Short mmCIF file of C-alpha atoms (C1' of nucleotides) in Angstrom, two decimals:
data_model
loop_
_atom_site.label_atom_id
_atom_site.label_comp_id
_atom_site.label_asym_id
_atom_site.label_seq_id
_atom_site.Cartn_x
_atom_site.Cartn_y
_atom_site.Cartn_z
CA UNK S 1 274.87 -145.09 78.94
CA UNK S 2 274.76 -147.78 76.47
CA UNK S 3 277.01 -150.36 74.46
CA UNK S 4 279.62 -148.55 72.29
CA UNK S 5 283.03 -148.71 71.30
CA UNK S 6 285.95 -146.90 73.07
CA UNK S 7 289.40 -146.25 71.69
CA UNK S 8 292.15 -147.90 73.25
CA UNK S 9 296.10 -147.69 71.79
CA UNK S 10 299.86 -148.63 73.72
CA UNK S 11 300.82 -144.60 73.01
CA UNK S 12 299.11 -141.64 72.90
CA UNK S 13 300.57 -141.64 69.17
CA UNK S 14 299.91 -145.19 67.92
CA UNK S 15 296.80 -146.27 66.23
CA UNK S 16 294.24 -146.50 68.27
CA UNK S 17 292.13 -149.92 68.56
CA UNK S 18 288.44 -149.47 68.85
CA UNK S 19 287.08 -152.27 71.80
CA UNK S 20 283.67 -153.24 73.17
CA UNK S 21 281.73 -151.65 76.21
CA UNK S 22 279.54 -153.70 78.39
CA UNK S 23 275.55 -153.05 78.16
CA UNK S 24 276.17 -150.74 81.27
CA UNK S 25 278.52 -148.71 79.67
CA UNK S 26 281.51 -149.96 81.89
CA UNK S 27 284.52 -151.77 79.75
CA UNK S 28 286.23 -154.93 81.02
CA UNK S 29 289.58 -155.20 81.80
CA UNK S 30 289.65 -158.40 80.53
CA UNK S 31 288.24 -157.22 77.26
CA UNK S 32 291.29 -154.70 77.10
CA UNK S 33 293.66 -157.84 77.85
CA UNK S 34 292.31 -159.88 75.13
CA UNK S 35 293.79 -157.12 72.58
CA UNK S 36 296.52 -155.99 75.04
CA UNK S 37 298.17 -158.92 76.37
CA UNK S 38 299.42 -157.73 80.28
CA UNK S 39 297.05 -154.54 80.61
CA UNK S 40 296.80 -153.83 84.17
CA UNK S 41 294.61 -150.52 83.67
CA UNK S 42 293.69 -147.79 81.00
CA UNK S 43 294.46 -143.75 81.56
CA UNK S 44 293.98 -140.90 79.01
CA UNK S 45 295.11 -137.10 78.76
CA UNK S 46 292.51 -134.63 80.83
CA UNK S 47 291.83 -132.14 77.79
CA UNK S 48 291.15 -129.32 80.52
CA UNK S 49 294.80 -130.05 82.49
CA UNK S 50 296.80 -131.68 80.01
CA UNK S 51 298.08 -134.32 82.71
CA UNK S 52 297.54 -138.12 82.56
CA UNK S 53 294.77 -139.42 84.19
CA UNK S 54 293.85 -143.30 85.42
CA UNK S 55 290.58 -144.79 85.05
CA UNK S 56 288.74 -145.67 87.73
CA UNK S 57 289.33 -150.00 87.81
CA UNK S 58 286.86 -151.74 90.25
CA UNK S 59 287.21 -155.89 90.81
CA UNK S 60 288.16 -155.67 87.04
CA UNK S 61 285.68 -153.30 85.47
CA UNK S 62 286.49 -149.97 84.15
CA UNK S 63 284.31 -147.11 84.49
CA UNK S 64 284.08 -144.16 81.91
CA UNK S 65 285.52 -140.74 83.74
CA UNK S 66 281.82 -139.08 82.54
CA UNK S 67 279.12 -139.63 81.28
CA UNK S 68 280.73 -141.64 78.28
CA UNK S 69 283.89 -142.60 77.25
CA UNK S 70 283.80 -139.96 74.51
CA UNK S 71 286.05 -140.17 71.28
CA UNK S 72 289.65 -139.88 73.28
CA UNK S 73 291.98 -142.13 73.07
CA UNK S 74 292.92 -144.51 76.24
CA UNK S 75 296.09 -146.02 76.78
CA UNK S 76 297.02 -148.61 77.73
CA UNK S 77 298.27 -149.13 81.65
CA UNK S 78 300.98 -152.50 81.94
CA UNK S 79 302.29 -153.62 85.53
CA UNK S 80 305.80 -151.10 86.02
CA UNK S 81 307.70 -154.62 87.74
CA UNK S 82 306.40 -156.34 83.83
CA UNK S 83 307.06 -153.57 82.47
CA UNK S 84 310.48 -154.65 79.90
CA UNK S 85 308.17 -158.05 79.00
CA UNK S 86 306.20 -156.26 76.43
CA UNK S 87 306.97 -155.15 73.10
CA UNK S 88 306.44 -152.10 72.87
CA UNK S 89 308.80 -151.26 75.76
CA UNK S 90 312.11 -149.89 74.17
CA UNK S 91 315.31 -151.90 74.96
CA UNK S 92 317.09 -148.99 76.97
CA UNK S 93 315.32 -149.06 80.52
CA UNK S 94 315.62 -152.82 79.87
CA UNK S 95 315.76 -153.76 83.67
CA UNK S 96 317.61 -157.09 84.44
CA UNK S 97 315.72 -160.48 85.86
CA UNK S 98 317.10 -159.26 89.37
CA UNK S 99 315.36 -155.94 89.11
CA UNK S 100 312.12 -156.87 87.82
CA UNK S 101 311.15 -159.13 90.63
CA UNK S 102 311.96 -156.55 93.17
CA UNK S 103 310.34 -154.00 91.29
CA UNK S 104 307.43 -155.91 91.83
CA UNK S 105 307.96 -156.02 95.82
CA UNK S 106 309.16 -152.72 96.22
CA UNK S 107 305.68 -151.39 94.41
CA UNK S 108 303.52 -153.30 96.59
CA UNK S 109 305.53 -152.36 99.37
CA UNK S 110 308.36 -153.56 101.20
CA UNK S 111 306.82 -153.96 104.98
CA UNK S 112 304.10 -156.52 103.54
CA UNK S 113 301.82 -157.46 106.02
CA UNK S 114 300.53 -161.26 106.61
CA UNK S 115 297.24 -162.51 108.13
CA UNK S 116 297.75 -162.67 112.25
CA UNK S 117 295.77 -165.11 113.31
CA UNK S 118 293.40 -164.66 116.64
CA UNK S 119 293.22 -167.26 119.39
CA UNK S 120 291.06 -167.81 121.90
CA UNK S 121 287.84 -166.01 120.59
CA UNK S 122 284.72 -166.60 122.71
CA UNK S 123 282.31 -168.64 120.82
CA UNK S 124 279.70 -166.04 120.38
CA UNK S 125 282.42 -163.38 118.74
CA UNK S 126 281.25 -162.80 114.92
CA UNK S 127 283.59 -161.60 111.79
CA UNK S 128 281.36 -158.01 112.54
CA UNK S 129 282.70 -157.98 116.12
CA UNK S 130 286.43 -158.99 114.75
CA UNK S 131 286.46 -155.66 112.54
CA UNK S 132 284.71 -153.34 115.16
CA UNK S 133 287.26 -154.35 117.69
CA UNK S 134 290.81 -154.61 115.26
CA UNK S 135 289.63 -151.18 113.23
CA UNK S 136 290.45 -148.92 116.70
CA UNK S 137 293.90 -149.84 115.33
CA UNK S 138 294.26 -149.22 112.34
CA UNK S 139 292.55 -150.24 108.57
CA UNK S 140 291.30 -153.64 108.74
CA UNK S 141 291.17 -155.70 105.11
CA UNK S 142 290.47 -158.81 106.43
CA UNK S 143 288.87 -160.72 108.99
CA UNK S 144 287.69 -164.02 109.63
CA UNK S 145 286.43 -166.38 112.37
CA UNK S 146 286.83 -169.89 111.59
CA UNK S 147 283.60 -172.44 112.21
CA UNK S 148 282.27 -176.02 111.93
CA UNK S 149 281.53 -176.44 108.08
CA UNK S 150 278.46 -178.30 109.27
CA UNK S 151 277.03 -176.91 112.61
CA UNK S 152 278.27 -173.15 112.09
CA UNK S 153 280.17 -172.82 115.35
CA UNK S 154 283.07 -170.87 116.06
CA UNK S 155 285.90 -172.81 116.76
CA UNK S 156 287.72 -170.06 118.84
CA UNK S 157 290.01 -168.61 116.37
CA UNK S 158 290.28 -166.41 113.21
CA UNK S 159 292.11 -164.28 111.24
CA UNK S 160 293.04 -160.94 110.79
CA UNK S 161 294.57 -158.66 108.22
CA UNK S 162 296.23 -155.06 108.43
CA UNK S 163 296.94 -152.67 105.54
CA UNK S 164 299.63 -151.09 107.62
CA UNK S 165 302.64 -153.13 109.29
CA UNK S 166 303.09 -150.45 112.04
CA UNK S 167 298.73 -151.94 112.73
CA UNK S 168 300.04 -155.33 112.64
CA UNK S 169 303.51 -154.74 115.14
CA UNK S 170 301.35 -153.00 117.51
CA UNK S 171 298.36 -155.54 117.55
CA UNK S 172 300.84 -158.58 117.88
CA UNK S 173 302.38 -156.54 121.07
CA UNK S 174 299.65 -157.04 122.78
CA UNK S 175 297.12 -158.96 124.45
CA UNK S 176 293.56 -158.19 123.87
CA UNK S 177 290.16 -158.53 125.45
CA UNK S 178 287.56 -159.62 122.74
CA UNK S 179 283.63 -160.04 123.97
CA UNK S 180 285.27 -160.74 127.45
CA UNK S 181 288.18 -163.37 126.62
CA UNK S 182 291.36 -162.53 126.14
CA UNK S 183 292.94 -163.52 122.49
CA UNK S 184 296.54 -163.46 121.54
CA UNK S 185 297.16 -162.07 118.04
CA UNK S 186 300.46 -164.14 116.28
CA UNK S 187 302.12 -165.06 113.17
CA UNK S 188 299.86 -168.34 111.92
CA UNK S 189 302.53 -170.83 111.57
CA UNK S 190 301.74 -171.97 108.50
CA UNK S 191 303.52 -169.43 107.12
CA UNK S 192 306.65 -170.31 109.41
CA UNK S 193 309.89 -171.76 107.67
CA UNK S 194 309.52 -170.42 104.28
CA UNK S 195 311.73 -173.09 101.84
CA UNK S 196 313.46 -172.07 99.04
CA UNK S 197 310.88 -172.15 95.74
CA UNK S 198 311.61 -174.06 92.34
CA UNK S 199 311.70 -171.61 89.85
CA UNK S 200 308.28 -171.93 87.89
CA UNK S 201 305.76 -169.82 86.25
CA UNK S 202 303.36 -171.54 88.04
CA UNK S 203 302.25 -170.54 91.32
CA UNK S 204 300.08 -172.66 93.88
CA UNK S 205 296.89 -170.76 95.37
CA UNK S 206 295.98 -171.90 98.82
CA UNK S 207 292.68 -171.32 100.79
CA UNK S 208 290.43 -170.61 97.52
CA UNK S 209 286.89 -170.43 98.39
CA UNK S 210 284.45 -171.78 96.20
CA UNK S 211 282.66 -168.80 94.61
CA UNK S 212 286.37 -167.64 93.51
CA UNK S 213 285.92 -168.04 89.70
CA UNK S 214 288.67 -168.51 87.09
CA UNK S 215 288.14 -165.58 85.61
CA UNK S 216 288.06 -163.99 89.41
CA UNK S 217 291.79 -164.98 89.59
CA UNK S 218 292.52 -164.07 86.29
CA UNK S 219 291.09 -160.23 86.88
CA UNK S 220 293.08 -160.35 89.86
CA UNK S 221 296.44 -161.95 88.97
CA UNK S 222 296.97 -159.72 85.73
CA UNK S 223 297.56 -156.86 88.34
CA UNK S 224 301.12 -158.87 88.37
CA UNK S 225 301.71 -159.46 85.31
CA UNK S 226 300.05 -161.57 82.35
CA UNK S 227 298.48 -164.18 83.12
CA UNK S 228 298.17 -167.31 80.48
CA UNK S 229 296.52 -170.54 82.56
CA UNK S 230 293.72 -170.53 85.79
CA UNK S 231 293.30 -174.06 86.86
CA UNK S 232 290.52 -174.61 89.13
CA UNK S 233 290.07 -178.50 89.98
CA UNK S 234 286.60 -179.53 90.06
CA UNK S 235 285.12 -180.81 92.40
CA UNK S 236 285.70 -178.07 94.66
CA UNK S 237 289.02 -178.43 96.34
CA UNK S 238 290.07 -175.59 98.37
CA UNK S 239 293.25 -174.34 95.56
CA UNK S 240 293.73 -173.56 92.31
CA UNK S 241 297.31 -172.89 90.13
CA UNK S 242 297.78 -169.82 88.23
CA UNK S 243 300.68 -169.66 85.49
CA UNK S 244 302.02 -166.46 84.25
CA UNK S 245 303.64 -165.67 81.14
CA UNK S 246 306.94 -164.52 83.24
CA UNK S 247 308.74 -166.95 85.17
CA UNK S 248 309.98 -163.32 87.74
CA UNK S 249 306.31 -162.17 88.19
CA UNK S 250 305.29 -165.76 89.66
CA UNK S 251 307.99 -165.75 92.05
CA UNK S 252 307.87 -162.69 93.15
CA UNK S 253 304.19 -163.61 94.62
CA UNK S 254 305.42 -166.93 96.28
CA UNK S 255 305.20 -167.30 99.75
CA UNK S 256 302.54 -164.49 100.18
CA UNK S 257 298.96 -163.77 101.44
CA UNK S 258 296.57 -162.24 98.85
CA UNK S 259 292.90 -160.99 99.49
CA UNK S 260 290.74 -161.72 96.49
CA UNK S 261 286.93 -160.81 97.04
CA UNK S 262 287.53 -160.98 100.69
CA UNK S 263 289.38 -164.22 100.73
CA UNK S 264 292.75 -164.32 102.17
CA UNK S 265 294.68 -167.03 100.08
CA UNK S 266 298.22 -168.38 100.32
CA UNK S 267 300.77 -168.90 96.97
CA UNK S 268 303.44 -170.94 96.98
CA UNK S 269 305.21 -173.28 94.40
CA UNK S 270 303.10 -175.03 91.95
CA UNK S 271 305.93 -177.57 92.52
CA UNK S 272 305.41 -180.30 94.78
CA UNK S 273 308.43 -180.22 97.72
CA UNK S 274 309.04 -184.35 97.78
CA UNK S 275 308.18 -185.75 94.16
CA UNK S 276 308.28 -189.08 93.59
CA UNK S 277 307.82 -189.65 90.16
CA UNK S 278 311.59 -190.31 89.53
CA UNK S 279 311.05 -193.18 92.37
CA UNK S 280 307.66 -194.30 90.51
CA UNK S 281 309.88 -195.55 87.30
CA UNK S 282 313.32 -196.17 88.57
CA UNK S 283 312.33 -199.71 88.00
CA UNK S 284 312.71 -199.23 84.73
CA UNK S 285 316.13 -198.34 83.78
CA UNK S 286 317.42 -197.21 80.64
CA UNK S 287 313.86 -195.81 79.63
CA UNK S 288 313.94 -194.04 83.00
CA UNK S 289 314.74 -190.96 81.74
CA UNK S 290 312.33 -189.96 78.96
CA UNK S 291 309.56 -191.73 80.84
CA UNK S 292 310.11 -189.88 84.21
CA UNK S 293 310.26 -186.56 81.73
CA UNK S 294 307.21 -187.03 79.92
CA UNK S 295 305.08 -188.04 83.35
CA UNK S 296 306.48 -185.14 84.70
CA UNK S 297 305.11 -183.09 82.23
CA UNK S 298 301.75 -184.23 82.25
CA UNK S 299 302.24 -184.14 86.23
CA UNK S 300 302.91 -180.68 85.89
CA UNK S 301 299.65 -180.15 83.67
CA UNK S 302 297.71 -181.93 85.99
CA UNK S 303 298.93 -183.28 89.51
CA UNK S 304 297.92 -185.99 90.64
CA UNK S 305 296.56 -184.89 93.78
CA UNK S 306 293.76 -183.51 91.52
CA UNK S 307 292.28 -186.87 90.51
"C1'" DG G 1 272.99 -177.93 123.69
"C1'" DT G 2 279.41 -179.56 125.27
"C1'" DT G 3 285.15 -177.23 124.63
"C1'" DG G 4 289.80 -173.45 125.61
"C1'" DA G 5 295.05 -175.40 123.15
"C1'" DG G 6 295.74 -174.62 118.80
"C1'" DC G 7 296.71 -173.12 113.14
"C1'" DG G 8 293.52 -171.36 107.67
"C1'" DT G 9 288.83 -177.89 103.74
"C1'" DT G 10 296.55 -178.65 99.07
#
DNA sequence: GTTGAGCGTT
C-alpha cells in the first residue's frame, strides 16, 4: 500500500474532504485534525452490514480496515464529553458546562484508578519482575522501579498501575512478598490533599520523560478534546503544559494520572498555588494594576520557573 | 561494592 488520498467528511452526507496517507499507507490522526479541528478518530459504514464501524487508531495512526482505504467516505469521530464545542453539533443536545465535564469522567470511567506506589522492593527486583508478580491480579498498565539516575540502582520502591479498581482495592489490602521482601502497596502521597484548581485551559503535566515529544502529547491529549498549545521547556525539565481549546476538558483532567508511551504523568493546574507577582510590583502603586496584569500574562505564557 | 524508611528529576 502506497501514498493516496482518502475521503474524510463530519456526516455521512456532507462533502467529503480528500486528505493525505502516509508512505505506508496508514493516515495520521493529526493529519485528520489539521482539517478537523477536535477529531478524536475516523469510522465509516461496513457496505456488507450497513452498521458503523471505527478505525483501528494506534499511538495516533490510523490504519485502513483492508487492504486500502478504498473510495468510502470516513467520518469524522469528535470526543462525546467535547462533543457541543464543535460546529457542526446542532444546538438541541446542547449539554450545559456542568454536564460536559462529567461526561468526560463518566466515559473514562468513574472508579479511576491512580498509580500505587511499592515500598520496600529488594534491590535486585526489575520493572519485568514488578509485572510478573502484580499481573496474578489483575491487568497491569504500568510499572516502574525507581533508580539512581547515575549508578542505575534501585532505590527500593516503584510504581504500579491497575486498569481495574477492584485490582487496585485488593492489591492495597494486602501485604506482599516480592523476590523475598515484603512491600506494602499505598496511595503515593503526592497525590494526597487534592486543592481546589483555578479554572484554566491550561493544564500542568508532571513526570514527563524526555523522549515524550510535543506532538506525543498532542496525539494523546486530543483524545480529550482539542488541543491548541504543547509547551515543552528546553532543556529537559521533567513537565510540560498543555492548553486546550475548552476551559471544561482541561479541568476535567486535573488532578489525574495519565500513561503516555508508558509514562505515568501527573496534571494539575498550569496555575501556580502562591503567586507572587502582585507582591513583585506592589511597590509601585497606581501603575500596580496594569503592570501586575500584563506580567501576568506573559507569566502565564512562560513561567518563570522555565528560565 | 554500602542502605531499608520513604514518595515519582515542577
Amino acid at each position: 500500500m502506497a501514498e493516496c488520498y482518502i475521503r474524510v467528511a463530519e456526516d455521512e452526507n456532507e462533502e467529503p474532504m480528500e486528505i493525505p496517507s502516509e508512505d505506508d499507507g496508514t493516515v495520521l490522526l493529526s493529519t485528520v485534525a489539521a482539517q478537523f479541528p477536535g477529531a478524536c478518530g475516523l469510522r465509516y459504514r461496513n457496505p456488507a452490514s450497513q452498521c458503523m464501524r471505527g478505525v483501528r487508531l494506534v499511538e495516533g495512526v490510523l490504519h485502513a480496515p483492508d487492504a486500502d482505504w478504498g473510495s468510502m467516505v470516513y467520518v469524522v469521530n469528535y470526543p462525546k464529553g467535547n462533543a457541543t464545542l464543535h460546529p457542526a453539533v446542532d444546538n438541541k443536545r446542547k449539554m450545559d458546562e456542568m454536564d460536559a465535564a462529567s461526561a468526560v469522567k463518566i466515559k473514562r470511567g468513574i472508579q479511576k484508578t491512580s498509580d500505587l506506589i511499592v515500598l520496600g522492593l529488594p534491590w535486585k527486583t526489575s520493572e519485568q519482575d514488578l509485572k510478573d508478580y502484580f499481573s496474578t491480579f489483575g491487568e497491569v498498565i504500568m510499572v516502574q522501579v525507581k533508580r539512581d539516575a547515575k549508578t542505575g540502582n534501585s532505590k527500593g520502591f516503584g510504581f504500579v498501575r491497575f486498569t481495574d479498581y477492584e485490582t487496585q482495592s485488593k492489591v492495597m489490602s494486602q501485604r506482599h512478598m516480592i523476590d523475598g521482601r515484603w512491600c506494602d502497596c499505598k496511595l503515593p502521597n503526592s497525590k494526597a490533599g487534592p486543592d481546589e484548581p483555578m479554572r484554566s485551559r491550561k493544564v500542568f503535566v508532571g513526570r514527563c520523560t524526555e523522549d515524550l515529544s510535543a506532538d506525543d502529547l498532542r496525539q494523546f491529549f486530543m483524545q480529550y478534546g482539542e488541543v491548541t498549545d504543547v509547551f515543552i521547556p528546553k532543556p529537559f525539565r521533567a513537565f510540560a503544559f498543555v492548553t486546550f481549546a475548552d476551559e471544561q476538558v482541561a479541568q476535567s483532567l486535573c488532578g489525574e494520572d495519565l500513561i503516555i508511551k508508558g509514562t505515568s504523568v501527573h496534571i494539575s493546574n498550569a496555575e501556580p498555588k502562591h503567586s507572587n507577582i502582585h507582591h513583585l510590583f506592589s511597590n509601585f502603586p497606581g501603575r500596580s494594576p496594569s503592570l501586575a496584569a500584563m506580567f501576568e500574562r506573559a507569566q502565564y505564557q512562560y513561567p518563570s520557573s522555565h528560565v
